[in-house]
C-alpha positions as a printed NumPy array, in Angstrom:
array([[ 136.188, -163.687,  103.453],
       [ 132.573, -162.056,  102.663],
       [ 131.579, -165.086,  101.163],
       [ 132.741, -166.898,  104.004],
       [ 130.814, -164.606,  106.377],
       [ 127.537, -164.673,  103.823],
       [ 127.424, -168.157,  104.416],
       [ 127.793, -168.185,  108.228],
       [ 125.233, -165.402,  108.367],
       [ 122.751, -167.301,  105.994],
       [ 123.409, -170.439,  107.297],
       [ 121.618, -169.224,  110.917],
       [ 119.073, -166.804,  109.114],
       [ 115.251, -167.583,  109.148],
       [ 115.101, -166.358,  105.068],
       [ 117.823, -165.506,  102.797],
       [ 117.127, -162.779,   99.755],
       [ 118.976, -163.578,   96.262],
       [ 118.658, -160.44 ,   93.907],
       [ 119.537, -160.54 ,   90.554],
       [ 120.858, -163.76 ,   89.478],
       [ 123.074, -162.047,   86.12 ],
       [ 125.959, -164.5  ,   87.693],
       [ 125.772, -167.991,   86.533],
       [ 128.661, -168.819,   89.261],
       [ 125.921, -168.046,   92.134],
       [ 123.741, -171.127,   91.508],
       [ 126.91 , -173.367,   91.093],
       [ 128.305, -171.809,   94.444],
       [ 124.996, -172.802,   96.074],
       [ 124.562, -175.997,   94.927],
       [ 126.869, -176.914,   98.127],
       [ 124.319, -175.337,  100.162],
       [ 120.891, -177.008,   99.594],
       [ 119.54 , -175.916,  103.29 ],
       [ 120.245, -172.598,  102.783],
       [ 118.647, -172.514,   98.953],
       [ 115.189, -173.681,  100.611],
       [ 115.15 , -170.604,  103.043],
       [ 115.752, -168.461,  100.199],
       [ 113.331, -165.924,   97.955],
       [ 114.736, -165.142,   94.529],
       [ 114.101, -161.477,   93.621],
       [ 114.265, -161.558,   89.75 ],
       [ 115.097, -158.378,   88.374],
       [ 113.901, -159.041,   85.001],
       [ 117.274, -159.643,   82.527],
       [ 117.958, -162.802,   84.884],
       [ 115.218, -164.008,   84.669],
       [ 115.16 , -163.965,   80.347],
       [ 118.657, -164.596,   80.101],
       [ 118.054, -167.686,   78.087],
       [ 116.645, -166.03 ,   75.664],
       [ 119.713, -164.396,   74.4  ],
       [ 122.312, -166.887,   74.701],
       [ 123.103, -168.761,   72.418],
       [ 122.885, -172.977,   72.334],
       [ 126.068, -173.826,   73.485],
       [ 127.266, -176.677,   76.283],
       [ 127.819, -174.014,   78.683],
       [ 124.222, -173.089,   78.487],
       [ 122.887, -176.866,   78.932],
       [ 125.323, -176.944,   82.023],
       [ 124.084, -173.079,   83.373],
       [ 120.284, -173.882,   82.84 ],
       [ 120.583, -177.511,   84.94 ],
       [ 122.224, -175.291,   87.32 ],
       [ 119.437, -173.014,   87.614],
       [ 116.572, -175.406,   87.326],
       [ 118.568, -176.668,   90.746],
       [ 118.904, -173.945,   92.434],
       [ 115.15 , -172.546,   91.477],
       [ 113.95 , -176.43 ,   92.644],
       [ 114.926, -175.86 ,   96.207],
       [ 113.917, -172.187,   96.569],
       [ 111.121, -171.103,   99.185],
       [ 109.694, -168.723,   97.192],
       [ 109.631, -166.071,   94.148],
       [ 109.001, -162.708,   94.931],
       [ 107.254, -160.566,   91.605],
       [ 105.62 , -157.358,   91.155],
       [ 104.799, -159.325,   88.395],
       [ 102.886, -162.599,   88.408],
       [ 103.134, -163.406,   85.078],
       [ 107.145, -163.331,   85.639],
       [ 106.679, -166.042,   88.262],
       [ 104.185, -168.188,   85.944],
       [ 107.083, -167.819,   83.286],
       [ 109.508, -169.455,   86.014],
       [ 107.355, -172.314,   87.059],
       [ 106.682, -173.007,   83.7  ],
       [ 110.291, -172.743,   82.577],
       [ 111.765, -174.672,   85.879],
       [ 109.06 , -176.368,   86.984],
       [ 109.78 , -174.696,   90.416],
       [ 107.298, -175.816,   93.531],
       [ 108.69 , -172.079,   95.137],
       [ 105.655, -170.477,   96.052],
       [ 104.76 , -166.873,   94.599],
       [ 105.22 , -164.009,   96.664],
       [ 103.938, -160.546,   95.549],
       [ 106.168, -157.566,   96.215],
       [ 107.625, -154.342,   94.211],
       [ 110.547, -154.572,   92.688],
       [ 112.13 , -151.634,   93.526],
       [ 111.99 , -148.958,   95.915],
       [ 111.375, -145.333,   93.825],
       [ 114.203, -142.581,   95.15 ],
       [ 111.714, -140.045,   95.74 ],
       [ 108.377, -139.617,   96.086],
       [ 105.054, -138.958,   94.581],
       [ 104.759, -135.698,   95.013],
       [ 108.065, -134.88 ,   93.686],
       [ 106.218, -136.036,   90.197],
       [ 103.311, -133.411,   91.223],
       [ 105.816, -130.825,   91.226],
       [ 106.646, -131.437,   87.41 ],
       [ 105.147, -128.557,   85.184],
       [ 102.958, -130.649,   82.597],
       [ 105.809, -129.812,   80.296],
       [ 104.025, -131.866,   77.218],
       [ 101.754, -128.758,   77.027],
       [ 104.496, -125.987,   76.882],
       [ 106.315, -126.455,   73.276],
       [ 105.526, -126.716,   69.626],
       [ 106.873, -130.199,   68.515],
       [ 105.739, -133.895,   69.529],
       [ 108.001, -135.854,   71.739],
       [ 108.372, -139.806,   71.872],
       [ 110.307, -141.892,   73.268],
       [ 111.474, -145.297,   72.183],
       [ 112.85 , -147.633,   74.97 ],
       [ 114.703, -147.092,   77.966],
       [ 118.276, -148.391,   77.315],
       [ 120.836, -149.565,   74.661],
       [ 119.846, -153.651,   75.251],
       [ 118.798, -154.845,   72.335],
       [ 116.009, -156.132,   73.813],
       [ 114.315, -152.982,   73.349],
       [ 114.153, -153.242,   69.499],
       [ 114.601, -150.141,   68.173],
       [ 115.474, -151.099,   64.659],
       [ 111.485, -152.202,   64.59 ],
       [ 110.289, -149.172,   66.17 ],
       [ 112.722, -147.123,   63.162],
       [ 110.628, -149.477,   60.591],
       [ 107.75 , -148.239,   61.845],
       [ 108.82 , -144.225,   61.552],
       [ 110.605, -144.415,   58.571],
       [ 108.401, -143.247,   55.998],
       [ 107.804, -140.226,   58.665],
       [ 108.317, -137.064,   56.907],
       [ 106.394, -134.876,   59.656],
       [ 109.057, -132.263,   61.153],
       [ 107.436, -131.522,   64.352],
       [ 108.408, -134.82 ,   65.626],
       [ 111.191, -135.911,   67.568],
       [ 112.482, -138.952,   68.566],
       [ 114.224, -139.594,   71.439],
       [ 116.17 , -143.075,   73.066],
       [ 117.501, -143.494,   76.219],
       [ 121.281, -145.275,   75.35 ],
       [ 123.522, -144.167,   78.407],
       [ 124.204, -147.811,   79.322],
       [ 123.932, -151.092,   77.583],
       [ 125.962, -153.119,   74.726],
       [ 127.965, -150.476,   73.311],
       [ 128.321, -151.796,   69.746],
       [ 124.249, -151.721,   69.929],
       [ 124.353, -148.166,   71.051],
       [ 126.386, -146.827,   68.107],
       [ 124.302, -148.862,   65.615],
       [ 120.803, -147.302,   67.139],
       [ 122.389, -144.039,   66.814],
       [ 123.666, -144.183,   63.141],
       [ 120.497, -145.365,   62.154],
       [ 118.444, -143.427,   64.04 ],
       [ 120.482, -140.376,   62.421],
       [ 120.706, -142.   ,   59.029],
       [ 116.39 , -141.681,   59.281],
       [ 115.447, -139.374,   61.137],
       [ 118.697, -136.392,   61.741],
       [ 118.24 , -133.776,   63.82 ],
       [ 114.905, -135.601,   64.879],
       [ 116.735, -138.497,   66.839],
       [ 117.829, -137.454,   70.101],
       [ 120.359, -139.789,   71.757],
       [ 120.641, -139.965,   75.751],
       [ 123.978, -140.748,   76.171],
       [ 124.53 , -140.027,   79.51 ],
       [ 122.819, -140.892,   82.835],
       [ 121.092, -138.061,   84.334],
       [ 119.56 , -138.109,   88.172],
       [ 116.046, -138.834,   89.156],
       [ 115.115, -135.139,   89.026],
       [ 116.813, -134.645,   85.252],
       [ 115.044, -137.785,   83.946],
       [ 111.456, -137.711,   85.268],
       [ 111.568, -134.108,   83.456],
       [ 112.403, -135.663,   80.426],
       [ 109.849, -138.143,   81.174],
       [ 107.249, -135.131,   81.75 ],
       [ 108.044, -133.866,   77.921],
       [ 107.558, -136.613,   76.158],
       [ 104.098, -137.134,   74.817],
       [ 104.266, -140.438,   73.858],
       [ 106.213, -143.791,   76.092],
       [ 106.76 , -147.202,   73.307],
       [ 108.343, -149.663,   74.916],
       [ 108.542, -152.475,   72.119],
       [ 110.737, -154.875,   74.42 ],
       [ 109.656, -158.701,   73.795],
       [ 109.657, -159.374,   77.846],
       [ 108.713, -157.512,   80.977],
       [ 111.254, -154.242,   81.011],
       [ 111.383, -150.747,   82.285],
       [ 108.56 , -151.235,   84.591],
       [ 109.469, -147.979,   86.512],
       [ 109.453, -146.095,   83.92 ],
       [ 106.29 , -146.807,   82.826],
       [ 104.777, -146.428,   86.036],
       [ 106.332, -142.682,   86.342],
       [ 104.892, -142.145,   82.492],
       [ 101.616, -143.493,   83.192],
       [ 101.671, -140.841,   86.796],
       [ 102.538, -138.47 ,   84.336],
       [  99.725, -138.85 ,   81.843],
       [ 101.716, -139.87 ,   78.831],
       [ 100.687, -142.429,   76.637],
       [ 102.589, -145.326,   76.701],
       [ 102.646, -148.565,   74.632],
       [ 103.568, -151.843,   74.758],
       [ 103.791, -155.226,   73.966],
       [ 100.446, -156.974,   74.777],
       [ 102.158, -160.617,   74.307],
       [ 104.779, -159.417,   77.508],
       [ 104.181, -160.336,   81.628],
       [ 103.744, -156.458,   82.053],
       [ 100.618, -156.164,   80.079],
       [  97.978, -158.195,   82.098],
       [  99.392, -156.658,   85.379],
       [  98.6  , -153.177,   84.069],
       [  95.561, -153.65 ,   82.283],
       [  94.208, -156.377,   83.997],
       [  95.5  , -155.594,   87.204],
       [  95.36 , -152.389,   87.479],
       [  93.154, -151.324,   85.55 ],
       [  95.341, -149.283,   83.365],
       [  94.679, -147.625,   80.093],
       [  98.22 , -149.124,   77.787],
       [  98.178, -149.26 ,   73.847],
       [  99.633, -152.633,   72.128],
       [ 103.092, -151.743,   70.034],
       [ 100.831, -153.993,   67.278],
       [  98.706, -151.225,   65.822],
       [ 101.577, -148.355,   65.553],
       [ 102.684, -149.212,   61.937],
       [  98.617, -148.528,   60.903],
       [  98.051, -145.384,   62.792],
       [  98.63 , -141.917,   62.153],
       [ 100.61 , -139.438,   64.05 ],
       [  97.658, -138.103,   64.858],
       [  95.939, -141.037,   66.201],
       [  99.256, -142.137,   67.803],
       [  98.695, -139.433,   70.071],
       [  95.304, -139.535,   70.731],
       [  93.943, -140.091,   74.197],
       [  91.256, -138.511,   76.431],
       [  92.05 , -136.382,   79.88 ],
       [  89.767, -139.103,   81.183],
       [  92.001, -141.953,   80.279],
       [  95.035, -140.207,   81.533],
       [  93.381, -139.386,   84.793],
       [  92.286, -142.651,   85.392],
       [  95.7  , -144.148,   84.997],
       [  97.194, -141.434,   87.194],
       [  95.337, -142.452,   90.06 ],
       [  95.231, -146.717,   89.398],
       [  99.333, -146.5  ,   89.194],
       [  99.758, -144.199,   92.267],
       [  99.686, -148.07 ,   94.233],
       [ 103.147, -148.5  ,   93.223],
       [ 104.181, -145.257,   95.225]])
């Protein structure tokens, strides 16, 4: 019956808002409904829009892509953060939905809660860093671990973020992160609030986000408020938007395995300054 009323509702509406398109039965469903698929804007949250990227080749896939390619054919429009997201769908879909800029999520608090966060980074003895922001193997942490693995320093921990996510993944990230690194790895099992994890976000000294498409984009913004040092992949949507953009000061994931811990934390009060005040836009 909410279905029923959905359509009723979007049937008479001036623009209709799809978010998240994890579902492959949602493009089917609306393939009956062509007049209400050109009123609507397609929020992608980000694993909906790569999805194809980790399925595998299968019929089902040929069928859920010609789906999609459908259902993206007759949208009105795309609405990014991001444009490099929506370039990705035209080119992809071949979409004529026009690109509409907007955030993609609304932060639970505000800016000056962040403010209120003791620059914790300056208050202990050992070097934090943190390596993604979930247990989806998209974040590639069995890289990252390549990259530290020859790290004897003992000031250093690591820590992941795994409270949700492919649970098979999880417990592989976390043997092997103990297997390396011991007391040094630091597994996040559990979700904490807002508060709980933009203090954690305040300790860590150094952000690496080695996903291979645009991820964790709030989290970055709250590290790069923060004045951590974050880096990424330059080949990924999220780059050009905060370097280009934005103006932002980000490192590329590239040049870890040659640097130093030293020089892996190495960035002037300028530089962290600068991208304090060029992210506030997104708050």
């Amino acid at each position: 019956s909410n279905l029923e009323e959905f359509i009723a509702a979007a049937s008479s509406a001036d623009r209709v808002l799809f978010n998240g398109l994890f579902d492959s039965r949602i493009p089917v469903l609306f393939a009956r409904f062509p007049d209400i698929v050109r009123r609507g804007v397609w929020l992608p949250w980000g694993g909906d829009l790569y999805w194809h990227l980790y399925e595998r080749e299968s019929l089902r896939k040929e069928i859920e892509t010609a789906f999609r390619r459908q259902f993206f054919g007759r949208l009105h429009g795309v609405a990014t953060l991001i444009r490099g997201d929506y370039d990705l769908i035209k080119t992809w879909y071949q979409t004529p939905a026009r690109y509409i800029e907007s955030a993609p999520n609304i932060f639970r608090f505000e800016s000056s809660d962040l403010d209120r966060i003791p620059c914790l980074r300056q208050k202990k003895n050992n070097i934090a860093i943190q390596l993604g922001n979930s247990g989806n193997p998209s974040n590639e942490h069995f890289e990252m671990f390549e990259w530290f693995s020859r790290l004897r320093r003992k000031d250093v921990t690591f820590y992941a973020p795994l409270s949700y996510g492919d649970r098979a993944y999880i417990e592989s990230v976390i043997r092997r992160g103990r297997e390396l690194f011991g007391e040094r790895f630091v597994a996040l099992t559990e979700l904490l609030s807002y508060e709980e994890y933009n203090h954690h976000l305040a300790s860590m000294d150094v952000l690496i986000f080695n996903h291979r498409r645009q991820q964790g984009v709030n989290n970055i913004a709250i590290s790069l408020y923060l004045g951590t040092k974050v880096f990424l992949r330059s080949d990924v949507t999220t780059w050009p938007y905060l370097a280009d953009k934005l103006k932002c000061r980000v490192f590329d994931t590239k040049t870890i395995p040659r640097l130093s811990i030293d020089a892996l934390l190495e960035m002037p009060d300028w530089a962290r300054e600068e991208n304090r005040k060029n992210i506030a836009v997104l708050f």
